[in-house]
Amino acid sequence: MLEAAARIFERDGIDATTNRIAAQAGVSIGSLYQYFPDKHSLLHELALRHLDEVETTVADVFTPEYSDLRALVEAVVAGAVRLHEQRGDLHRMMREHAPRTPQLTARFTEVMGELHDRFAKALADDGVEDASGRACLAITTIDAQVHAVLAGTKEAAEREARMALVVEQVLTVAR
């Protein structure tokens, strides 16, 4: 049902209906309502799953092989772009329309806190002053640029050029 919801949200935006989602999933509307009372609850669940993907990406990126700051920033930016390049429209929908429940807010805070802590440690290990504050600025910069500038960039060369600009921007903030 969630994959069907993702496809319908991508196609129809917020105008997606639970009837179309149920039809796409091959289930009755009653079966869909058994698990998801409305389209916003589907968006909520998709957003939670996206945060799980973010958490996995963070764990994959912050490994000992990224020993220098540039390589780490490049890996974080590339990981964020990978998470959004396939379904940029869906991610924008989740960001704009998923209900901000205590559960979703807590999960977002948890995942972003983990990212912050890992990034701050990497900056501190690199001798950067105010590593915590700079990590916050760097993460905010990456988040904003990925969602506002990089998501939906179809051409590989354009995406690579923009990613390089984001990396330079983050390095400026982080140092």
Short mmCIF file of C-alpha atoms in Angstrom, two decimals:
data_model
loop_
_atom_site.label_atom_id
_atom_site.label_comp_id
_atom_site.label_asym_id
_atom_site.label_seq_id
_atom_site.Cartn_x
_atom_site.Cartn_y
_atom_site.Cartn_z
CA MET A 1 0.00 0.00 0.00
CA LEU A 2 2.80 2.40 0.81
CA GLU A 3 4.53 1.90 -2.53
CA ALA A 4 1.21 2.47 -4.28
CA ALA A 5 0.69 5.61 -2.19
CA ALA A 6 4.16 6.85 -3.11
CA ARG A 7 3.45 6.39 -6.83
CA ILE A 8 0.07 8.14 -6.63
CA PHE A 9 1.45 11.02 -4.55
CA GLU A 10 4.23 11.45 -7.10
CA ARG A 11 1.73 11.52 -9.93
CA ASP A 12 -1.14 13.49 -8.36
CA GLY A 13 0.50 15.49 -5.59
CA ILE A 14 -1.70 16.45 -2.67
CA ASP A 15 -4.73 15.84 -4.88
CA ALA A 16 -4.11 12.10 -4.53
CA THR A 17 -7.09 10.23 -3.13
CA THR A 18 -7.29 7.15 -0.97
CA ASN A 19 -9.53 5.57 -3.64
CA ARG A 20 -6.78 5.93 -6.27
CA ILE A 21 -4.18 4.66 -3.82
CA ALA A 22 -6.29 1.60 -2.95
CA ALA A 23 -6.86 0.90 -6.65
CA GLN A 24 -3.12 1.22 -7.38
CA ALA A 25 -2.37 -1.15 -4.48
CA GLY A 26 -5.00 -3.63 -5.64
CA VAL A 27 -6.85 -3.54 -2.33
CA SER A 28 -10.31 -2.41 -1.32
CA ILE A 29 -10.73 1.03 0.17
CA GLY A 30 -11.88 -0.68 3.37
CA SER A 31 -8.61 -2.60 3.58
CA LEU A 32 -6.63 0.60 3.11
CA TYR A 33 -8.68 2.35 5.82
CA GLN A 34 -7.99 -0.55 8.16
CA TYR A 35 -4.34 0.60 8.28
CA PHE A 36 -4.47 4.23 7.16
CA PRO A 37 -7.49 6.41 7.97
CA ASP A 38 -6.60 9.06 5.36
CA LYS A 39 -3.97 10.14 2.87
CA HIS A 40 -2.14 12.19 5.48
CA SER A 41 -1.54 9.09 7.58
CA LEU A 42 0.02 7.48 4.49
CA LEU A 43 2.29 10.52 4.06
CA HIS A 44 3.16 10.28 7.75
CA GLU A 45 4.24 6.66 7.41
CA LEU A 46 6.21 7.42 4.24
CA ALA A 47 7.98 10.24 6.11
CA LEU A 48 8.88 7.91 8.99
CA ARG A 49 10.32 5.41 6.53
CA HIS A 50 12.29 8.18 4.83
CA LEU A 51 13.84 9.05 8.20
CA ASP A 52 14.85 5.40 8.57
CA GLU A 53 16.63 5.71 5.20
CA VAL A 54 18.34 8.89 6.38
CA GLU A 55 19.54 7.13 9.52
CA THR A 56 20.97 4.25 7.47
CA THR A 57 22.71 6.70 5.14
CA VAL A 58 24.23 8.56 8.11
CA ALA A 59 25.57 5.30 9.52
CA ASP A 60 27.02 4.35 6.13
CA VAL A 61 28.70 7.73 5.56
CA PHE A 62 30.38 8.26 8.93
CA THR A 63 32.97 5.52 8.71
CA PRO A 64 36.72 5.59 9.36
CA GLU A 65 37.43 5.69 5.61
CA TYR A 66 36.35 9.34 5.54
CA SER A 67 39.36 10.65 7.37
CA ASP A 68 39.45 14.12 5.87
CA LEU A 69 36.77 16.76 6.11
CA ARG A 70 36.32 17.30 2.37
CA ALA A 71 35.76 13.59 1.75
CA LEU A 72 33.27 13.46 4.61
CA VAL A 73 31.30 16.49 3.37
CA GLU A 74 31.29 15.09 -0.18
CA ALA A 75 29.96 11.79 1.16
CA VAL A 76 27.25 13.47 3.26
CA VAL A 77 26.10 15.64 0.35
CA ALA A 78 26.16 12.68 -2.07
CA GLY A 79 24.22 10.55 0.41
CA ALA A 80 21.58 13.25 0.86
CA VAL A 81 21.26 13.67 -2.90
CA ARG A 82 20.92 9.90 -3.41
CA LEU A 83 18.06 9.82 -0.91
CA HIS A 84 16.19 12.49 -2.86
CA GLU A 85 17.08 12.09 -6.52
CA GLN A 86 14.74 9.21 -7.30
CA ARG A 87 11.64 10.62 -5.64
CA GLY A 88 12.18 14.33 -5.27
CA ASP A 89 8.51 15.19 -5.76
CA LEU A 90 7.46 12.68 -3.12
CA HIS A 91 9.98 14.06 -0.65
CA ARG A 92 8.69 17.59 -1.22
CA MET A 93 5.16 16.31 -0.58
CA MET A 94 6.20 14.65 2.67
CA ARG A 95 8.07 17.76 3.78
CA GLU A 96 5.12 20.04 3.04
CA HIS A 97 2.10 17.88 3.89
CA ALA A 98 2.99 15.03 6.25
CA PRO A 99 1.34 15.70 9.64
CA ARG A 100 3.82 16.98 12.23
CA THR A 101 2.86 14.48 14.88
CA PRO A 102 4.83 14.08 18.10
CA GLN A 103 6.06 10.73 16.74
CA LEU A 104 7.36 12.22 13.49
CA THR A 105 8.86 15.24 15.22
CA ALA A 106 10.62 13.03 17.78
CA ARG A 107 11.97 10.74 15.06
CA PHE A 108 13.20 13.70 13.01
CA THR A 109 14.90 15.19 16.10
CA GLU A 110 16.51 11.83 16.89
CA VAL A 111 17.90 11.30 13.38
CA MET A 112 19.08 14.89 13.00
CA GLY A 113 20.64 14.74 16.48
CA GLU A 114 22.59 11.65 15.47
CA LEU A 115 23.75 13.38 12.28
CA HIS A 116 24.73 16.47 14.28
CA ASP A 117 26.65 14.49 16.88
CA ARG A 118 28.60 12.54 14.27
CA PHE A 119 29.33 15.65 12.22
CA ALA A 120 30.36 17.65 15.30
CA LYS A 121 32.73 14.86 16.36
CA ALA A 122 34.30 14.77 12.90
CA LEU A 123 34.76 18.55 12.99
CA ALA A 124 36.22 18.46 16.50
CA ASP A 125 38.57 15.64 15.44
CA ASP A 126 39.66 17.92 12.58
CA GLY A 127 40.46 20.69 15.07
CA VAL A 128 37.54 22.95 14.16
CA GLU A 129 36.53 25.45 16.83
CA ASP A 130 32.85 25.49 17.88
CA ALA A 131 32.37 22.12 16.22
CA SER A 132 28.80 21.81 17.50
CA GLY A 133 27.68 25.19 16.15
CA ARG A 134 29.42 24.65 12.83
CA ALA A 135 27.95 21.15 12.53
CA CYS A 136 24.49 22.66 12.99
CA LEU A 137 25.20 25.25 10.27
CA ALA A 138 26.62 22.61 7.93
CA ILE A 139 23.68 20.24 8.36
CA THR A 140 21.17 23.05 7.89
CA THR A 141 23.02 24.13 4.75
CA ILE A 142 23.02 20.62 3.30
CA ASP A 143 19.35 20.09 4.14
CA ALA A 144 18.29 23.38 2.57
CA GLN A 145 20.38 22.95 -0.55
CA VAL A 146 19.35 19.36 -1.15
CA HIS A 147 15.66 20.17 -0.82
CA ALA A 148 15.69 23.55 -2.57
CA VAL A 149 18.40 23.27 -5.21
CA LEU A 150 19.45 19.69 -5.85
CA ALA A 151 16.22 17.70 -5.58
CA GLY A 152 14.71 17.25 -8.96
CA THR A 153 17.86 18.17 -10.90
CA LYS A 154 17.61 15.71 -13.76
CA GLU A 155 20.85 16.31 -15.67
CA ALA A 156 23.81 14.49 -14.14
CA ALA A 157 26.33 17.18 -15.10
CA GLU A 158 24.17 19.94 -13.60
CA ARG A 159 23.62 17.90 -10.44
CA GLU A 160 27.36 17.24 -10.08
CA ALA A 161 28.18 20.93 -10.55
CA ARG A 162 25.59 21.94 -7.97
CA MET A 163 26.80 19.28 -5.55
CA ALA A 164 30.33 20.68 -5.86
CA LEU A 165 29.00 24.15 -5.01
CA VAL A 166 27.17 22.78 -1.96
CA VAL A 167 30.33 20.99 -0.80
CA GLU A 168 32.30 24.25 -1.04
CA GLN A 169 29.54 26.12 0.79
CA VAL A 170 29.47 23.54 3.59
CA LEU A 171 33.27 23.51 3.89
CA THR A 172 33.20 27.29 4.23
CA VAL A 173 30.64 27.04 7.03
CA ALA A 174 32.37 24.10 8.71
CA ARG A 175 35.86 25.58 8.92
#
